[in-house]
Amino acid sequence: MVLLIGLNLYHLAIYQQIKNKDNIKLYLKSIFYIVFFSSICINVHFGQIIPIVQSPDSTAIDTIPNAIDSTILQPEAPPFDTITIRFSKDSIDSEVLYFARDSSDLRVQSKKLYLYGEARVKYKELELTADYIEIDIEKNLAIAKSIHDDPAHRGFVTFKGEGEEVQADAIEYNFKTKKGLSVLTRSKFTDLYATSTKSKFVSREDDDDVIYGTDAIFSTCDAPEPHFGIRTKKQKIVPDKVVVIGPSNLEIMNVPTPLVMPFGFFPLKQGARKGIIFPSDYDFSPALGFGLRGIGYYFPINDRMDLTLTGDLYLRGSFNVYASSRYLKRYKYNGNLTLTYSRQLLEEQETGLYAPNISGGIRWQHSQDAKSNPNQTLSASVNIQTNKNQSTIYNDAASVLTNTLNSNVSYSRRFPGRPYSLAASFGHSQNTQTRRMDITFPVVDFQVQRLYPFKRKSASSPKPRWYEEISFQYSSKLSNRFTTTDTTLFTKMTLDSAQFGIQHRTNVNTTFKLLKYLTFIPGVDYTETWQFKTIDKVFDPTFIITPRDTMVVDSQIFVRYDTIPGRIVTSQIPGFRAWRTVTVSGSVNTQIFGTVNFKKGIVKGLRHVMKPSVSFIYSPNYQNPNLDYYRRIQRDINAIDSVFFSVFEGGIFGTPPQSGKQLGFNYSLNNIFEAKYRLRSDTADRKFRLFDNINLSGNYNAAADSLKFSQVNISGVHRMFKGMTTLQANLALDPYMRDDMNRRINVFAWNAERKLLKLVNFNATLSTALALRTVREWLEGKDEAGSSQQPSNPELGPQSLWDVFDNFTISHTLMVGVAKIGDRDTFMIGTNNIQFNGNLPITKNWRITLGSIGYDFNRKQLTYPDVGFFRELHCWEMGMTWQPLRGTYNFYIRVKPSSMDFLKVPYRRNNIDGPQRL
């Protein structure tokens, strides 16, 4: 106080001297010292120092710095005397930053600060934002309120803490006790929104923060007024851990429902954790009863793998079990495995008894990062189903119409610095209609790269000598195959069907240039096959009487029989047997180019590429009795007719060639036609392929005693409209005549009918796949690579008719053929159907899906339509799928996938309850 009085006296003395204009600088300097020392005195009086801190937006922000209880601040010695300052014990332990867009008012006597307009206060990790904030410096208290005087402005008070964010109409927070109160609080935790009338939140350094509330509603709807939610009177929220609620009930559009819960909890912790999976759907089936779908348990095995066990349970004893595991090792590999087991108890109409229908499935996908190990790779794509498991559980078109399933697991290993490699694989093919299943396992393939044993390491002449081009290659393959049905897969019958064998192949060839433009490649191929099981056939002359059918006439039973005079009995003989083949071959090929250029017109030139090839092949007669590869056996009791059979029939590598001695000459001519054109808008020529691979081929066997010429086969491919339409054609012509049984006879067509070649058959396939987005870009003159067409914004809905059909595909297949039946050429239509697939966004909220809908013009019926309708309802969604041919449908109204997606109303009919099963 004494210092202030002295400063004022100093001010009066200076003022007396400013009458002279030369002393104006002295007066301004005195004013600066008076203000500076006065501010120090005022803040020392209150026990605080408030420095000025510049904010990032260049606006001055007052701050409250660290206060040290009972500590004396010792600054560096200034050029003037130092001042000892003692801070209050009640001051806070960190600085408080504040900002106001409109104005701020600091009242020293009441020790309060008022902030107006986009006010913001930050203390440590806590931040408070509001239209109006009042800070009581003495009580360490902040009061924030929202202002609603402008109807266009709906402000909120926002409080951000460690891992939490709260919005409210008003918040009161104590910086010292770290406790606060709020009114009309709205918080978000993961995907869960909590709105409460009053809340109290407590921040604790040594424990988790807690929020207590009354009269709250929890929902995953982000609307200001939630469309649905769970209303409760009391709740406790531990951010990032759990929400615990007391007695509550479900509200929809602010209307309470009869659904009441005595208590509940919502986990908020993110990341992998074990726990119960609540049912994803509810079901009622007249055949299966009431059921829960998707109930199960989740196991996070470690950071790289998890396991999900779910199931569908029905009151009448039927169930489906699913085990799904995902795994991932970054920069190494990733994949997933799903096992399915289904047991359905169905009532048999004849007996009225319940019989189990058991099916299962295995799905495995595995991929390896290409950079993880360039010398070793493992990939897998497995899809095995038993007893039509896929179409039994699901009704979509892809699951029902897929008749062929394939699997492949492959492993390969390269040895750096070595000329060989090793590969192993597992293969599977399955037809769900015939139930036939072929499994090839194991398959081990050892390959030796082509070697040039006579090539010199350092040649004195740049031109290699002829013997240096002689190369050698070897490969060995071990394979085993099981043939079974999907219902007998895990039985002894499958093991008994195993066919095991090993095959060795070696090849020696070389390359010569003839007449500068011809390439001659002679070679010798040797193959040796080892089998560990052969067959033998004998004729059993015993008469076999087999009943054919039974008739009942006037209460008398009549049975008709088919009498078979003898039969051929086949038996398997275990033991090692080998068969060998040798083939000597040579081929000559070249390429011929023809070009025609035009100076006028759009077409600038035509180009024809011909690739002729002529080869010869020699192989001995493997039906020689001395080799014992083939045997002859009678097939009737009179021994008039006999048949050849191979003792290696059924082997995994087939049988030795049964065409007799071969001294054949093969010929082929491959043709490619291209055109070059330029439009007026183009700056460079464009290429267009007129015909792809028009191929003509055949052969002549000089060692045959008859029918030395083979059929002449002609095939070609033509693509139109930038590959959207493809035309494939195949034509077979024969130089020989045929008998009434359509068998070739040794009479030339030229000698009989003066025709060089006779038509055997002709077939053509015209397939079109139109993606309407591609058609749109094509009509607009945009290339696929340079298209700038941006997809429509789904938030705005379709803006034009093109946007509706952007994801729509139309497919049409037409297969026609001409075959010689008797003396007449018969025209046939093999396939003629049209398919529609796509997703049609009719409006912003409505869309229609066509899983598969089409029409078969031959059968004159629809081809399994699968139609879906979907409606967007903000936080809800409504949908329906319908398969009319199967009589199945699924209708639902449900909350969108979230923490509350268990709220749904399903109504469906499965294929078990439908009028027919596919």
PDB file of N, CA, C and O in Angstrom, residues 594-608 672-679 685-690:
ATOM      1  N   GLY A 594       0.401 -60.407 -92.273  1.00  0.00           N
ATOM      2  CA  GLY A 594      -0.101 -59.726 -93.461  1.00  0.00           C
ATOM      3  C   GLY A 594      -0.788 -58.432 -93.056  1.00  0.00           C
ATOM      4  O   GLY A 594      -1.635 -58.417 -92.160  1.00  0.00           O
ATOM      5  N   THR A 595      -0.427 -57.318 -93.728  1.00  0.00           N
ATOM      6  CA  THR A 595      -0.934 -55.999 -93.349  1.00  0.00           C
ATOM      7  C   THR A 595      -1.408 -55.261 -94.585  1.00  0.00           C
ATOM      8  O   THR A 595      -0.749 -55.279 -95.639  1.00  0.00           O
ATOM      9  N   VAL A 596      -2.555 -54.593 -94.467  1.00  0.00           N
ATOM     10  CA  VAL A 596      -3.106 -53.743 -95.529  1.00  0.00           C
ATOM     11  C   VAL A 596      -3.411 -52.397 -94.914  1.00  0.00           C
ATOM     12  O   VAL A 596      -4.146 -52.311 -93.903  1.00  0.00           O
ATOM     13  N   ASN A 597      -2.871 -51.303 -95.465  1.00  0.00           N
ATOM     14  CA  ASN A 597      -3.091 -49.951 -94.958  1.00  0.00           C
ATOM     15  C   ASN A 597      -3.997 -49.182 -95.906  1.00  0.00           C
ATOM     16  O   ASN A 597      -3.961 -49.375 -97.130  1.00  0.00           O
ATOM     17  N   PHE A 598      -4.803 -48.288 -95.307  1.00  0.00           N
ATOM     18  CA  PHE A 598      -5.715 -47.447 -96.081  1.00  0.00           C
ATOM     19  C   PHE A 598      -5.416 -45.990 -95.766  1.00  0.00           C
ATOM     20  O   PHE A 598      -5.213 -45.611 -94.603  1.00  0.00           O
ATOM     21  N   LYS A 599      -5.411 -45.175 -96.812  1.00  0.00           N
ATOM     22  CA  LYS A 599      -5.114 -43.756 -96.641  1.00  0.00           C
ATOM     23  C   LYS A 599      -6.363 -42.938 -96.338  1.00  0.00           C
ATOM     24  O   LYS A 599      -6.276 -41.854 -95.754  1.00  0.00           O
ATOM     25  N   LYS A 600      -7.521 -43.425 -96.700  1.00  0.00           N
ATOM     26  CA  LYS A 600      -8.755 -42.679 -96.486  1.00  0.00           C
ATOM     27  C   LYS A 600      -9.703 -43.501 -95.617  1.00  0.00           C
ATOM     28  O   LYS A 600      -9.632 -44.728 -95.570  1.00  0.00           O
ATOM     29  N   GLY A 601     -10.620 -42.771 -94.972  1.00  0.00           N
ATOM     30  CA  GLY A 601     -11.630 -43.432 -94.167  1.00  0.00           C
ATOM     31  C   GLY A 601     -11.220 -43.591 -92.716  1.00  0.00           C
ATOM     32  O   GLY A 601     -10.087 -43.289 -92.305  1.00  0.00           O
ATOM     33  N   ILE A 602     -12.171 -44.074 -91.940  1.00  0.00           N
ATOM     34  CA  ILE A 602     -11.927 -44.277 -90.511  1.00  0.00           C
ATOM     35  C   ILE A 602     -10.957 -45.433 -90.291  1.00  0.00           C
ATOM     36  O   ILE A 602     -10.067 -45.372 -89.452  1.00  0.00           O
ATOM     37  N   VAL A 603     -11.130 -46.517 -91.058  1.00  0.00           N
ATOM     38  CA  VAL A 603     -10.260 -47.688 -90.925  1.00  0.00           C
ATOM     39  C   VAL A 603      -8.923 -47.373 -91.576  1.00  0.00           C
ATOM     40  O   VAL A 603      -8.846 -47.050 -92.761  1.00  0.00           O
ATOM     41  N   LYS A 604      -7.856 -47.472 -90.786  1.00  0.00           N
ATOM     42  CA  LYS A 604      -6.530 -47.135 -91.266  1.00  0.00           C
ATOM     43  C   LYS A 604      -5.736 -48.354 -91.722  1.00  0.00           C
ATOM     44  O   LYS A 604      -4.751 -48.203 -92.451  1.00  0.00           O
ATOM     45  N   GLY A 605      -6.152 -49.546 -91.294  1.00  0.00           N
ATOM     46  CA  GLY A 605      -5.402 -50.716 -91.714  1.00  0.00           C
ATOM     47  C   GLY A 605      -5.988 -51.991 -91.145  1.00  0.00           C
ATOM     48  O   GLY A 605      -6.753 -51.988 -90.169  1.00  0.00           O
ATOM     49  N   LEU A 606      -5.646 -53.107 -91.815  1.00  0.00           N
ATOM     50  CA  LEU A 606      -6.031 -54.442 -91.371  1.00  0.00           C
ATOM     51  C   LEU A 606      -4.770 -55.280 -91.219  1.00  0.00           C
ATOM     52  O   LEU A 606      -3.816 -55.133 -91.995  1.00  0.00           O
ATOM     53  N   ARG A 607      -4.804 -56.176 -90.217  1.00  0.00           N
ATOM     54  CA  ARG A 607      -3.648 -57.022 -89.967  1.00  0.00           C
ATOM     55  C   ARG A 607      -4.111 -58.447 -89.696  1.00  0.00           C
ATOM     56  O   ARG A 607      -5.070 -58.677 -88.962  1.00  0.00           O
ATOM     57  N   HIS A 608      -3.422 -59.384 -90.359  1.00  0.00           N
ATOM     58  CA  HIS A 608      -3.739 -60.805 -90.210  1.00  0.00           C
ATOM     59  C   HIS A 608      -2.483 -61.534 -89.754  1.00  0.00           C
ATOM     60  O   HIS A 608      -1.440 -61.471 -90.414  1.00  0.00           O
ATOM     61  N   ILE A 672      -5.415 -64.611 -86.204  1.00  0.00           N
ATOM     62  CA  ILE A 672      -5.841 -63.422 -85.463  1.00  0.00           C
ATOM     63  C   ILE A 672      -6.033 -62.301 -86.461  1.00  0.00           C
ATOM     64  O   ILE A 672      -5.137 -62.009 -87.265  1.00  0.00           O
ATOM     65  N   PHE A 673      -7.211 -61.648 -86.409  1.00  0.00           N
ATOM     66  CA  PHE A 673      -7.531 -60.538 -87.311  1.00  0.00           C
ATOM     67  C   PHE A 673      -7.708 -59.272 -86.469  1.00  0.00           C
ATOM     68  O   PHE A 673      -8.505 -59.254 -85.514  1.00  0.00           O
ATOM     69  N   GLU A 674      -6.946 -58.235 -86.832  1.00  0.00           N
ATOM     70  CA  GLU A 674      -7.002 -56.965 -86.115  1.00  0.00           C
ATOM     71  C   GLU A 674      -7.230 -55.831 -87.097  1.00  0.00           C
ATOM     72  O   GLU A 674      -6.887 -55.934 -88.288  1.00  0.00           O
ATOM     73  N   ALA A 675      -7.794 -54.741 -86.572  1.00  0.00           N
ATOM     74  CA  ALA A 675      -8.014 -53.538 -87.384  1.00  0.00           C
ATOM     75  C   ALA A 675      -7.503 -52.325 -86.618  1.00  0.00           C
ATOM     76  O   ALA A 675      -7.496 -52.302 -85.385  1.00  0.00           O
ATOM     77  N   LYS A 676      -7.095 -51.321 -87.381  1.00  0.00           N
ATOM     78  CA  LYS A 676      -6.623 -50.064 -86.808  1.00  0.00           C
ATOM     79  C   LYS A 676      -7.475 -48.947 -87.368  1.00  0.00           C
ATOM     80  O   LYS A 676      -7.657 -48.844 -88.588  1.00  0.00           O
ATOM     81  N   TYR A 677      -8.017 -48.108 -86.443  1.00  0.00           N
ATOM     82  CA  TYR A 677      -8.924 -47.050 -86.885  1.00  0.00           C
ATOM     83  C   TYR A 677      -8.659 -45.793 -86.078  1.00  0.00           C
ATOM     84  O   TYR A 677      -8.018 -45.817 -85.025  1.00  0.00           O
ATOM     85  N   ARG A 678      -9.182 -44.675 -86.614  1.00  0.00           N
ATOM     86  CA  ARG A 678      -9.049 -43.391 -85.930  1.00  0.00           C
ATOM     87  C   ARG A 678     -10.303 -42.563 -86.172  1.00  0.00           C
ATOM     88  O   ARG A 678     -10.710 -42.356 -87.310  1.00  0.00           O
ATOM     89  N   LEU A 679     -10.914 -42.098 -85.071  1.00  0.00           N
ATOM     90  CA  LEU A 679     -12.066 -41.214 -85.156  1.00  0.00           C
ATOM     91  C   LEU A 679     -11.600 -39.770 -85.313  1.00  0.00           C
ATOM     92  O   LEU A 679     -10.415 -39.445 -85.152  1.00  0.00           O
ATOM     93  N   ASP A 685      -4.033 -43.584 -83.397  1.00  0.00           N
ATOM     94  CA  ASP A 685      -4.802 -44.728 -83.877  1.00  0.00           C
ATOM     95  C   ASP A 685      -5.187 -45.652 -82.730  1.00  0.00           C
ATOM     96  O   ASP A 685      -4.480 -45.770 -81.722  1.00  0.00           O
ATOM     97  N   ARG A 686      -6.328 -46.303 -82.917  1.00  0.00           N
ATOM     98  CA  ARG A 686      -6.794 -47.297 -81.956  1.00  0.00           C
ATOM     99  C   ARG A 686      -6.806 -48.663 -82.626  1.00  0.00           C
ATOM    100  O   ARG A 686      -7.021 -48.774 -83.822  1.00  0.00           O
ATOM    101  N   LYS A 687      -6.601 -49.694 -81.806  1.00  0.00           N
ATOM    102  CA  LYS A 687      -6.611 -51.067 -82.309  1.00  0.00           C
ATOM    103  C   LYS A 687      -7.885 -51.764 -81.869  1.00  0.00           C
ATOM    104  O   LYS A 687      -8.373 -51.550 -80.767  1.00  0.00           O
ATOM    105  N   PHE A 688      -8.373 -52.591 -82.763  1.00  0.00           N
ATOM    106  CA  PHE A 688      -9.582 -53.352 -82.470  1.00  0.00           C
ATOM    107  C   PHE A 688      -9.399 -54.751 -83.038  1.00  0.00           C
ATOM    108  O   PHE A 688      -9.056 -54.921 -84.205  1.00  0.00           O
ATOM    109  N   ARG A 689      -9.586 -55.767 -82.183  1.00  0.00           N
ATOM    110  CA  ARG A 689      -9.407 -57.152 -82.608  1.00  0.00           C
ATOM    111  C   ARG A 689     -10.726 -57.666 -83.179  1.00  0.00           C
ATOM    112  O   ARG A 689     -11.735 -57.761 -82.471  1.00  0.00           O
ATOM    113  N   LEU A 690     -10.700 -58.027 -84.444  1.00  0.00           N
ATOM    114  CA  LEU A 690     -11.912 -58.496 -85.108  1.00  0.00           C
ATOM    115  C   LEU A 690     -12.250 -59.919 -84.686  1.00  0.00           C
ATOM    116  O   LEU A 690     -13.391 -60.223 -84.320  1.00  0.00           O
TER     117      LEU A 690
END
